[in-house]
Protein backbone atom coordinates (compact mmCIF):
# COMPACT_ATOMS: atom_id res chain seq x y z
CA MET A 1 330.35 54.23 -169.76
CA LYS A 2 327.32 54.37 -172.21
CA ALA A 3 325.73 57.66 -173.03
CA VAL A 4 322.72 58.29 -175.05
CA ILE A 5 321.46 61.51 -176.43
CA THR A 6 318.40 62.72 -178.34
CA GLY A 7 319.32 65.54 -180.57
CA GLY A 8 322.98 65.09 -180.73
CA SER A 9 323.45 66.26 -184.10
CA ARG A 10 324.28 70.34 -183.10
CA GLY A 11 324.16 72.50 -180.70
CA ILE A 12 324.52 71.46 -177.01
CA GLY A 13 323.78 68.22 -177.73
CA ARG A 14 326.72 67.94 -179.94
CA GLU A 15 329.04 69.01 -177.15
CA ILE A 16 327.21 67.94 -174.55
CA ALA A 17 328.68 64.94 -176.78
CA LEU A 18 331.66 64.97 -177.23
CA ALA A 19 332.61 66.16 -173.64
CA PHE A 20 331.41 62.57 -173.18
CA ALA A 21 332.59 60.66 -175.55
CA ARG A 22 335.95 62.90 -174.18
CA GLU A 23 334.89 60.82 -171.02
CA GLY A 24 335.39 57.43 -172.57
CA ALA A 25 331.98 57.28 -172.82
CA THR A 26 330.02 54.67 -175.43
CA VAL A 27 327.38 57.69 -177.45
CA ILE A 28 324.77 56.59 -178.99
CA ALA A 29 323.17 60.00 -180.57
CA CYS A 30 320.06 60.66 -182.17
CA SER A 31 317.84 63.24 -185.01
CA ARG A 32 316.34 64.12 -187.52
CA ASN A 33 319.11 65.39 -190.56
CA THR A 34 321.38 61.91 -191.04
CA GLY A 35 324.15 64.73 -193.01
CA TYR A 36 324.83 66.73 -188.81
CA LEU A 37 324.80 62.93 -187.39
CA GLU A 38 327.31 61.25 -190.00
CA LYS A 39 329.67 64.62 -189.71
CA LEU A 40 328.72 63.72 -185.47
CA HIS A 41 330.17 60.29 -186.20
CA GLU A 42 332.81 61.24 -187.30
CA ALA A 43 333.93 63.66 -184.21
CA LEU A 44 332.72 60.55 -182.04
CA VAL A 45 334.98 58.77 -183.24
CA VAL A 46 338.19 61.27 -183.36
CA ALA A 47 337.32 62.59 -179.18
CA ASN A 48 337.18 58.62 -178.64
CA PRO A 49 337.90 56.57 -180.52
CA GLU A 50 337.59 53.08 -179.11
CA GLY A 51 334.06 53.82 -178.24
CA LYS A 52 331.15 52.29 -180.70
CA HIS A 53 329.32 55.32 -180.79
CA ARG A 54 326.20 55.11 -182.90
CA CYS A 55 324.80 58.03 -184.70
CA LEU A 56 320.90 56.83 -185.95
CA PRO A 57 318.99 59.05 -187.60
CA ALA A 58 314.96 59.16 -185.53
CA ASP A 59 312.89 62.41 -185.25
CA CYS A 60 311.88 62.31 -181.87
CA SER A 61 308.77 64.28 -182.40
CA ARG A 62 307.02 61.23 -183.17
CA ARG A 63 306.81 57.65 -180.90
CA GLU A 64 307.19 55.16 -184.53
CA ASP A 65 310.60 56.35 -184.43
CA LEU A 66 311.58 56.53 -180.56
CA LEU A 67 310.07 53.12 -180.60
CA SER A 68 313.12 51.73 -183.17
CA PHE A 69 314.99 53.84 -181.85
CA PHE A 70 314.63 51.92 -178.27
CA GLU A 71 315.16 49.37 -180.08
CA GLN A 72 318.27 49.77 -181.90
CA VAL A 73 320.22 50.93 -178.90
CA GLN A 74 318.01 47.98 -176.82
CA GLN A 75 319.31 45.23 -179.64
CA ASN A 76 322.57 44.11 -177.60
CA ASN A 77 321.33 44.61 -174.31
CA GLU A 78 323.30 47.82 -173.59
CA ILE A 79 322.64 48.87 -170.24
CA ILE A 80 322.48 53.09 -169.90
CA ASP A 81 324.19 55.22 -167.44
CA VAL A 82 323.81 58.91 -168.37
CA LEU A 83 320.59 59.48 -171.33
CA VAL A 84 320.27 63.27 -172.01
CA ASN A 85 316.91 64.18 -173.48
CA ASN A 86 318.27 67.82 -175.41
CA ALA A 87 315.65 67.22 -178.78
CA GLY A 88 313.74 70.11 -178.51
CA MET A 89 312.51 73.17 -181.13
CA TYR A 90 311.69 76.57 -180.30
CA ARG A 91 309.47 78.96 -182.73
CA GLN A 92 308.72 82.86 -182.04
CA ALA A 93 305.07 83.15 -181.45
CA GLY A 94 302.86 84.51 -178.88
CA LEU A 95 300.42 81.54 -177.55
CA LEU A 96 297.12 84.42 -178.99
CA GLU A 97 298.82 83.95 -182.10
CA GLU A 98 300.75 81.67 -182.34
CA PRO A 99 299.51 78.93 -185.95
CA GLU A 100 297.25 76.11 -184.91
CA GLY A 101 298.52 73.33 -183.13
CA LEU A 102 301.78 74.58 -182.18
CA LEU A 103 301.62 74.01 -178.92
CA GLU A 104 301.18 70.38 -179.94
CA GLU A 105 303.86 69.83 -182.14
CA MET A 106 306.58 71.61 -178.70
CA LEU A 107 304.53 69.25 -176.35
CA ASP A 108 305.53 66.44 -178.75
CA LEU A 109 309.52 67.06 -179.52
CA ASN A 110 309.47 69.16 -176.14
CA VAL A 111 308.25 67.07 -173.34
CA PHE A 112 307.08 63.53 -174.48
CA SER A 113 309.95 62.86 -176.20
CA ALA A 114 311.61 63.64 -173.14
CA TYR A 115 308.66 61.66 -171.33
CA HIS A 116 309.17 58.30 -173.70
CA CYS A 117 313.05 58.67 -173.59
CA SER A 118 313.29 58.44 -169.53
CA ARG A 119 309.95 56.02 -169.19
CA PHE A 120 311.59 52.83 -171.18
CA PHE A 121 315.63 54.19 -170.60
CA SER A 122 315.01 54.84 -166.57
CA LYS A 123 313.75 50.68 -166.31
CA GLY A 124 317.32 48.91 -166.98
CA MET A 125 319.14 52.66 -164.70
CA LYS A 126 316.39 50.76 -161.45
CA LYS A 127 317.56 47.74 -161.96
CA GLN A 128 321.41 48.20 -161.69
CA GLY A 129 320.90 50.73 -159.39
CA ARG A 130 322.56 54.24 -160.97
CA GLY A 131 322.04 56.30 -163.66
CA HIS A 132 322.51 59.94 -164.50
CA ILE A 133 319.19 61.91 -166.59
CA PHE A 134 319.62 65.45 -168.07
CA ASN A 135 316.58 67.01 -168.85
CA ILE A 136 317.88 69.90 -171.12
CA CYS A 137 315.48 72.91 -170.14
CA SER A 138 315.14 76.72 -170.67
CA ILE A 139 315.71 79.55 -168.51
CA ALA A 140 311.88 79.97 -170.19
CA SER A 141 311.37 77.06 -167.49
CA LEU A 142 311.48 79.56 -164.75
CA GLN A 143 310.49 82.93 -166.57
CA ALA A 144 308.13 83.22 -168.68
CA VAL A 145 308.55 84.73 -172.22
CA PRO A 146 305.54 86.79 -174.28
CA THR A 147 306.82 86.11 -176.88
CA ALA A 148 307.24 83.35 -177.48
CA GLY A 149 304.15 81.13 -175.73
CA ALA A 150 303.86 77.64 -176.63
CA TYR A 151 307.79 76.84 -176.25
CA THR A 152 307.52 78.21 -172.74
CA VAL A 153 304.25 76.13 -171.57
CA SER A 154 306.29 73.05 -173.17
CA LYS A 155 309.47 74.17 -171.07
CA HIS A 156 308.17 75.10 -168.12
CA ALA A 157 306.05 70.52 -168.03
CA LEU A 158 310.04 69.42 -169.14
CA LEU A 159 310.94 70.81 -165.53
CA GLY A 160 307.72 69.09 -164.15
CA LEU A 161 308.90 66.01 -165.14
CA SER A 162 312.24 66.14 -163.81
CA ARG A 163 311.18 66.74 -161.04
CA THR A 164 308.62 64.10 -160.27
CA LEU A 165 310.91 62.11 -162.20
CA ARG A 166 314.09 62.79 -159.51
CA GLU A 167 311.64 62.37 -157.42
CA GLU A 168 310.16 59.20 -157.93
CA LEU A 169 313.93 57.57 -158.71
CA ARG A 170 315.63 58.85 -155.62
CA PRO A 171 315.71 55.20 -154.15
CA PHE A 172 317.52 53.78 -157.27
CA GLY A 173 320.41 55.70 -156.83
CA VAL A 174 319.41 57.56 -160.30
CA LYS A 175 319.67 60.71 -160.42
CA VAL A 176 318.39 63.47 -162.62
CA THR A 177 319.28 67.08 -163.08
CA ALA A 178 317.57 69.64 -164.43
CA VAL A 179 319.79 72.04 -166.90
CA ILE A 180 318.17 75.33 -166.90
CA PRO A 181 320.70 77.14 -169.60
CA GLY A 182 319.82 81.44 -170.48
CA ALA A 183 320.48 82.85 -174.35
CA THR A 184 323.52 80.33 -175.60
CA MET A 185 324.70 80.03 -179.50
CA THR A 186 322.96 77.65 -181.12
CA SER A 187 320.30 77.26 -184.63
CA SER A 188 317.83 78.91 -182.56
CA TRP A 189 318.69 82.02 -182.78
CA GLU A 190 318.91 81.59 -186.28
CA GLY A 191 316.20 84.28 -189.02
CA SER A 192 316.72 87.11 -185.68
CA ASP A 193 318.50 90.45 -185.62
CA PRO A 194 321.79 90.37 -185.50
CA VAL A 195 323.21 89.93 -181.83
CA ASP A 196 326.50 91.02 -179.58
CA THR A 197 327.23 87.45 -179.02
CA ARG A 198 329.32 88.68 -175.57
CA HIS A 199 325.56 87.77 -174.28
CA LEU A 200 325.47 84.30 -175.47
CA MET A 201 326.83 81.79 -174.53
CA GLU A 202 329.00 79.07 -176.32
CA PRO A 203 327.40 75.47 -176.17
CA ALA A 204 330.54 74.46 -175.29
CA ASP A 205 330.07 75.76 -171.79
CA ILE A 206 326.41 74.27 -171.35
CA ALA A 207 328.66 70.95 -171.96
CA SER A 208 331.24 71.54 -169.50
CA ALA A 209 328.37 71.78 -166.99
CA VAL A 210 326.80 69.12 -167.85
CA LEU A 211 329.71 66.96 -167.65
CA ASN A 212 330.78 68.18 -163.96
CA ALA A 213 327.58 67.66 -162.61
CA PHE A 214 327.57 63.86 -163.46
CA ARG A 215 331.53 63.50 -162.46
CA MET A 216 329.94 64.15 -159.37
CA GLY A 217 329.81 61.17 -156.36
CA PRO A 218 327.01 58.83 -156.48
CA GLY A 219 326.26 60.40 -152.98
CA ALA A 220 325.21 64.03 -154.32
CA ASN A 221 322.75 65.59 -157.20
CA VAL A 222 322.46 68.68 -158.69
CA ASP A 223 318.61 69.01 -159.40
CA GLU A 224 318.95 72.30 -160.57
CA LEU A 225 321.71 73.20 -163.02
CA ARG A 226 321.40 77.18 -164.59
CA ILE A 227 323.54 78.28 -166.31
CA ASN A 228 323.70 82.45 -167.02
CA PRO A 229 325.34 84.45 -169.80
CA LEU A 230 327.74 86.89 -167.87
CA ALA A 231 326.67 89.72 -169.39
CA ALA A 232 322.58 90.61 -169.65
CA PRO A 233 320.93 88.28 -172.32
CA PRO A 234 319.68 89.59 -175.94
CA SER A 235 315.87 89.92 -176.58
CA ARG A 236 314.48 88.08 -179.85
């Protein structure tokens, strides 16, 4: 089994990568930070010494980086069983006051990276008649966050992309799950006022839910996986 994970070096992406490695998968991950990628590779080898893991530098907001990443993944004609579109960013700014170009930046990373990855890797999935795509959305995909306007728009778009992909790939036996986590302890909270961590989920919780959705039989799919903190989430 082979799993491709974008934005896999930290947070939710890292925990999902390790969860699939422990499940026996060979993991191919990318991110912009080579230092974190090296640490991820070390952890993947510990989690699954038999896997031929690769951690490749790529800025998923740049089309040329994605194309290079695709070529490296496919250099051995590998068929991908799982794609996790996790690459993304959060910026706190109201839609009407945000810096010029922020929405375009958000769309490039939060939406277009998932769009291009899904189009590319789903070709092999369709041919083999199986596969699973996970798009890491957000609670902001369902309800507007007025202090994060461009982020909200991008995550709404990612949920729409997930729903469209699901209907197009369903006849080929390929599953698509939109993962919709609430407040989770990731780097997006850096710089925020101190919060009670009891109101935040751990990235490992999201990874566990994703893996359980993947483990379901071929006749079942979790269309949208919503995960919320037990306690009321903090405000930004």
